[in-house]
Coordinates of C-alpha atoms and ligand atoms in Angstrom, one line a residue:
M262 CA 49.1 -32.1 31.9
S263 CA 47.3 -32.1 28.5
N264 CA 47.9 -34.9 26.0
E265 CA 46.7 -32.7 23.1
S266 CA 49.1 -32.0 20.3
P267 CA 49.5 -28.3 19.2
S268 CA 47.4 -29.0 16.2
D269 CA 44.6 -30.6 18.3
E270 CA 44.6 -27.6 20.6
R271 CA 44.4 -25.3 17.6
N272 CA 41.4 -27.3 16.2
N273 CA 39.6 -27.1 19.6
K274 CA 40.1 -23.4 19.7
L275 CA 38.7 -23.0 16.2
S276 CA 35.7 -25.2 17.1
R277 CA 35.0 -23.1 20.2
R278 CA 35.2 -20.0 18.1
T279 CA 32.9 -21.5 15.5
F280 CA 30.5 -22.6 18.2
V281 CA 30.4 -19.1 19.8
A282 CA 30.1 -17.4 16.4
S283 CA 27.2 -19.6 15.3
G284 CA 25.6 -19.1 18.6
V285 CA 25.8 -15.3 18.1
G286 CA 24.5 -15.8 14.6
L287 CA 21.5 -17.8 15.8
A288 CA 20.8 -15.3 18.5
L289 CA 21.0 -12.5 15.9
M290 CA 18.7 -14.4 13.6
F291 CA 16.1 -15.0 16.3
G292 CA 16.6 -11.4 17.5
L293 CA 16.1 -10.0 14.1
G294 CA 13.2 -12.4 13.5
A295 CA 11.5 -11.0 16.6
V296 CA 12.1 -7.4 15.4
A297 CA 10.7 -8.3 12.0
K298 CA 7.7 -9.9 13.6
A299 CA 7.1 -7.0 15.8
A300 CA 7.6 -4.4 13.1
P301 CA 4.3 -2.6 12.3
R302 CA 2.8 -3.2 8.9
Q303 CA 2.1 -0.3 6.6
A304 CA -1.6 0.5 6.0
L305 CA -2.4 -0.2 2.3
L306 CA -5.1 0.8 -0.1
R307 CA -7.3 -2.3 -0.4
P308 CA -10.0 -3.0 -2.9
P309 CA -13.5 -1.9 -1.8
G310 CA -14.7 -3.8 1.3
G311 CA -11.2 -4.7 2.4
Q312 CA -10.5 -1.7 4.6
D313 CA -10.4 -3.4 7.9
E314 CA -6.8 -4.5 7.5
E315 CA -6.7 -7.1 10.3
T316 CA -9.8 -8.9 9.2
F317 CA -8.8 -8.6 5.5
L318 CA -5.4 -10.2 6.2
S319 CA -6.9 -13.0 8.2
K320 CA -9.2 -13.9 5.3
C321 CA -7.4 -13.1 2.1
I322 CA -5.9 -16.3 0.6
K323 CA -4.1 -14.4 -2.2
C324 CA -6.1 -16.2 -4.9
D325 CA -5.9 -13.2 -7.3
R326 CA -9.5 -13.5 -8.3
C327 CA -10.4 -9.9 -7.4
R328 CA -7.5 -8.6 -9.6
S329 CA -8.5 -10.7 -12.5
A330 CA -12.1 -9.6 -12.2
C331 CA -11.4 -5.9 -12.1
H332 CA -12.5 -4.5 -15.5
T333 CA -10.6 -1.2 -15.0
S334 CA -7.3 -2.9 -13.9
A335 CA -7.4 -0.8 -10.7
I336 CA -6.2 -3.7 -8.6
G337 CA -2.6 -4.7 -8.4
I338 CA -0.6 -6.8 -6.0
V339 CA 1.5 -5.9 -3.0
P340 CA 5.2 -6.5 -3.8
I341 CA 7.3 -8.8 -1.5
E342 CA 9.2 -5.7 -0.1
K343 CA 6.1 -4.9 1.9
G344 CA 6.6 -8.0 4.0
F345 CA 5.8 -11.7 3.7
L346 CA 2.3 -11.5 5.1
Q347 CA 1.1 -8.7 2.8
A348 CA 3.0 -9.8 -0.3
R349 CA 0.7 -10.9 -3.2
T350 CA -2.4 -9.5 -1.5
P351 CA -4.4 -7.1 -3.6
M352 CA -4.0 -3.3 -3.4
M353 CA -5.4 -0.4 -5.4
K354 CA -3.1 1.0 -8.2
F355 CA -4.8 4.2 -9.2
H356 CA -2.0 5.0 -11.6
I357 CA -3.4 2.2 -13.8
G358 CA -7.1 2.5 -13.3
S359 CA -9.8 3.8 -11.0
C360 CA -12.8 2.2 -9.3
D361 CA -16.4 2.5 -10.4
F362 CA -17.7 0.3 -7.6
C363 CA -19.0 -2.4 -10.0
N364 CA -18.6 -4.8 -7.1
Q365 CA -17.1 -7.6 -9.3
C366 CA -14.1 -8.0 -7.0
I367 CA -16.4 -8.4 -4.0
D368 CA -18.6 -10.9 -5.8
V369 CA -15.7 -13.2 -6.8
C370 CA -13.9 -13.1 -3.5
P371 CA -14.3 -16.7 -2.2
T372 CA -13.5 -15.9 1.5
G373 CA -15.4 -12.8 2.3
A374 CA -12.1 -10.8 2.6
L375 CA -13.9 -8.1 0.6
K376 CA -17.1 -7.2 2.3
P377 CA -20.1 -5.5 0.8
F378 CA -19.3 -1.8 0.1
D379 CA -21.6 1.2 -0.1
K380 CA -19.9 3.9 -2.2
Q381 CA -22.1 6.6 -0.5
R382 CA -21.1 5.6 3.0
D383 CA -17.8 3.7 2.8
K384 CA -14.4 4.8 1.6
I385 CA -11.5 3.0 -0.1
G386 CA -9.3 5.8 1.0
M387 CA -9.1 9.6 0.9
A388 CA -7.8 12.0 -1.7
Y389 CA -5.0 14.4 -0.7
L390 CA -3.2 17.1 -2.7
T391 CA 0.5 16.7 -2.9
D392 CA 3.2 19.4 -3.3
V393 CA 3.4 18.6 -7.1
C394 CA -0.2 19.6 -7.8
I395 CA -0.1 21.9 -10.8
A396 CA -2.9 24.0 -9.5
L397 CA -1.2 24.6 -6.2
N398 CA 2.1 25.5 -7.9
Y399 CA 1.1 27.3 -11.1
G400 CA -2.7 27.4 -11.4
A401 CA -4.2 26.5 -14.7
C402 CA -5.2 22.9 -14.0
T403 CA -8.7 21.8 -12.9
L404 CA -8.7 18.3 -14.3
C405 CA -9.4 16.5 -11.0
Y406 CA -12.2 19.0 -10.2
S407 CA -13.9 18.3 -13.6
A408 CA -13.4 14.5 -13.4
C409 CA -14.5 13.7 -9.9
P410 CA -17.7 11.7 -10.3
Y411 CA -18.9 12.5 -6.7
K412 CA -18.5 16.3 -6.8
A413 CA -16.0 15.9 -3.9
I414 CA -13.7 18.6 -5.3
T415 CA -14.5 22.3 -5.4
L416 CA -12.2 25.2 -6.3
D417 CA -11.2 28.1 -4.2
E418 CA -10.9 31.7 -5.4
H419 CA -7.5 31.0 -7.0
K420 CA -8.9 27.8 -8.7
R421 CA -7.1 25.5 -6.4
P422 CA -8.8 22.2 -5.6
I423 CA -10.4 21.6 -2.2
I424 CA -11.3 18.0 -1.3
D425 CA -14.5 17.4 0.6
E426 CA -13.7 14.6 3.0
Q427 CA -17.4 13.8 3.5
K428 CA -18.0 13.2 -0.2
C429 CA -14.7 11.6 -1.3
N430 CA -14.9 7.8 -1.3
G431 CA -11.4 7.2 -2.6
C432 CA -12.5 6.1 -6.1
G433 CA -9.1 7.2 -7.6
V434 CA -10.4 8.9 -10.6
C435 CA -8.6 12.1 -9.7
E436 CA -5.3 10.4 -9.1
N437 CA -5.7 8.4 -12.3
I438 CA -6.3 11.5 -14.4
C439 CA -3.8 13.9 -12.8
P440 CA -1.1 15.0 -15.3
A441 CA 1.5 16.2 -12.7
L442 CA 3.5 12.9 -12.7
M443 CA 3.8 13.0 -16.5
M444 CA 5.2 16.5 -16.3
R445 CA 7.7 15.6 -13.7
S446 CA 8.7 12.1 -15.0
Y447 CA 11.8 13.6 -16.5
V448 CA 13.2 14.3 -13.0
G449 CA 12.2 10.9 -11.7
G450 CA 8.9 12.1 -10.0
K451 CA 6.6 9.3 -8.9
V452 CA 3.9 11.2 -7.1
R453 CA 0.8 12.7 -8.7
G454 CA -0.7 16.0 -7.7
V455 CA -3.5 14.2 -5.9
E456 CA -3.2 10.8 -4.4
I457 CA -5.5 8.4 -2.5
R458 CA -4.2 7.3 0.9
P459 CA -5.6 4.7 3.3
I460 CA -8.1 6.3 5.7
S461 CA -6.3 5.0 8.7
S462 CA -2.6 5.5 8.8
K463 CA -2.8 3.4 11.9
E464 CA -0.3 0.6 11.6
V465 CA -1.6 -2.9 12.3
Ligands
LIG275 S1 -15.4 -2.5 -7.5 FE1 -15.1 -3.0 -9.7 S2 -13.8 -1.3 -10.5 FE2 -13.7 -1.3 -8.3 S3 -11.8 -2.4 -7.8 FE3 -13.6 -3.9 -7.6 S4 -13.7 -4.8 -9.7 FE4 -12.4 -3.0 -9.9
LIG276 S1 -10.5 -12.5 -4.2 FE1 -10.5 -12.3 -2.0 S2 -9.2 -13.9 -1.2 FE2 -8.7 -13.7 -3.4 S3 -7.0 -12.3 -3.5 FE3 -8.8 -11.0 -3.7 S4 -9.3 -10.4 -1.6 FE4 -7.9 -12.1 -1.4
LIG277 S1 -10.9 9.9 -5.0 FE1 -10.8 11.9 -6.2 S2 -12.3 11.6 -7.9 FE2 -12.8 10.0 -6.3 S3 -14.4 10.9 -4.9 FE3 -12.4 11.4 -4.0 S4 -11.8 13.4 -4.8 FE4 -13.4 12.6 -6.2

């Protein structure tokens, strides 16, 4: 026969419930932690020379020197929503500036996270037309074609742009100059008519 009073018994039950609940909580935490750890990271547009994402992440110390050195303000930082490991590392922001391959970011990088880059051979990313491209929808825009410094854009018989994947090095001039976002901003559009995407969509 138990010597426990009704209130002792109630307290013991509560403690058992608390224990089980916290155990489940811990299991969930560790479980979710494992999922978060295993979740693939999104490929990002890195400054020139940082295209091998695994090597880049192993070397970048988030010192911000490359961003400070960029005279066109083409380098921004990855927001925390992209994950702890990638947060505050540099990524290209072609809405703000484009890259002229001055190599300043590579020169100031203290760890070799940004490797020597050859603009004729290497690529930051690749230009793609999106469904808001003015030329694709209405014609009458050839800005990216005129602006591309590497003659990587030609026009078809309807004056629609065609990207030459061999010549495009992902400099971002076309995305930077594209007016499609401005025209659609009143409906909350965030995409331009041409955007530069990482070469490998392979998740790391
Ligand atoms: S190469 Fe020059 S322009 Fe291009 S991202 Fe680096 S610092 Fe900026
Ligand atoms: S300078 Fe190099 S180490 Fe520093 S944030 Fe840029 S890529 Fe990373
Ligand atoms: S990113 Fe645009 S402007 Fe730069 S080389 Fe490619 S197509 Fe030309």
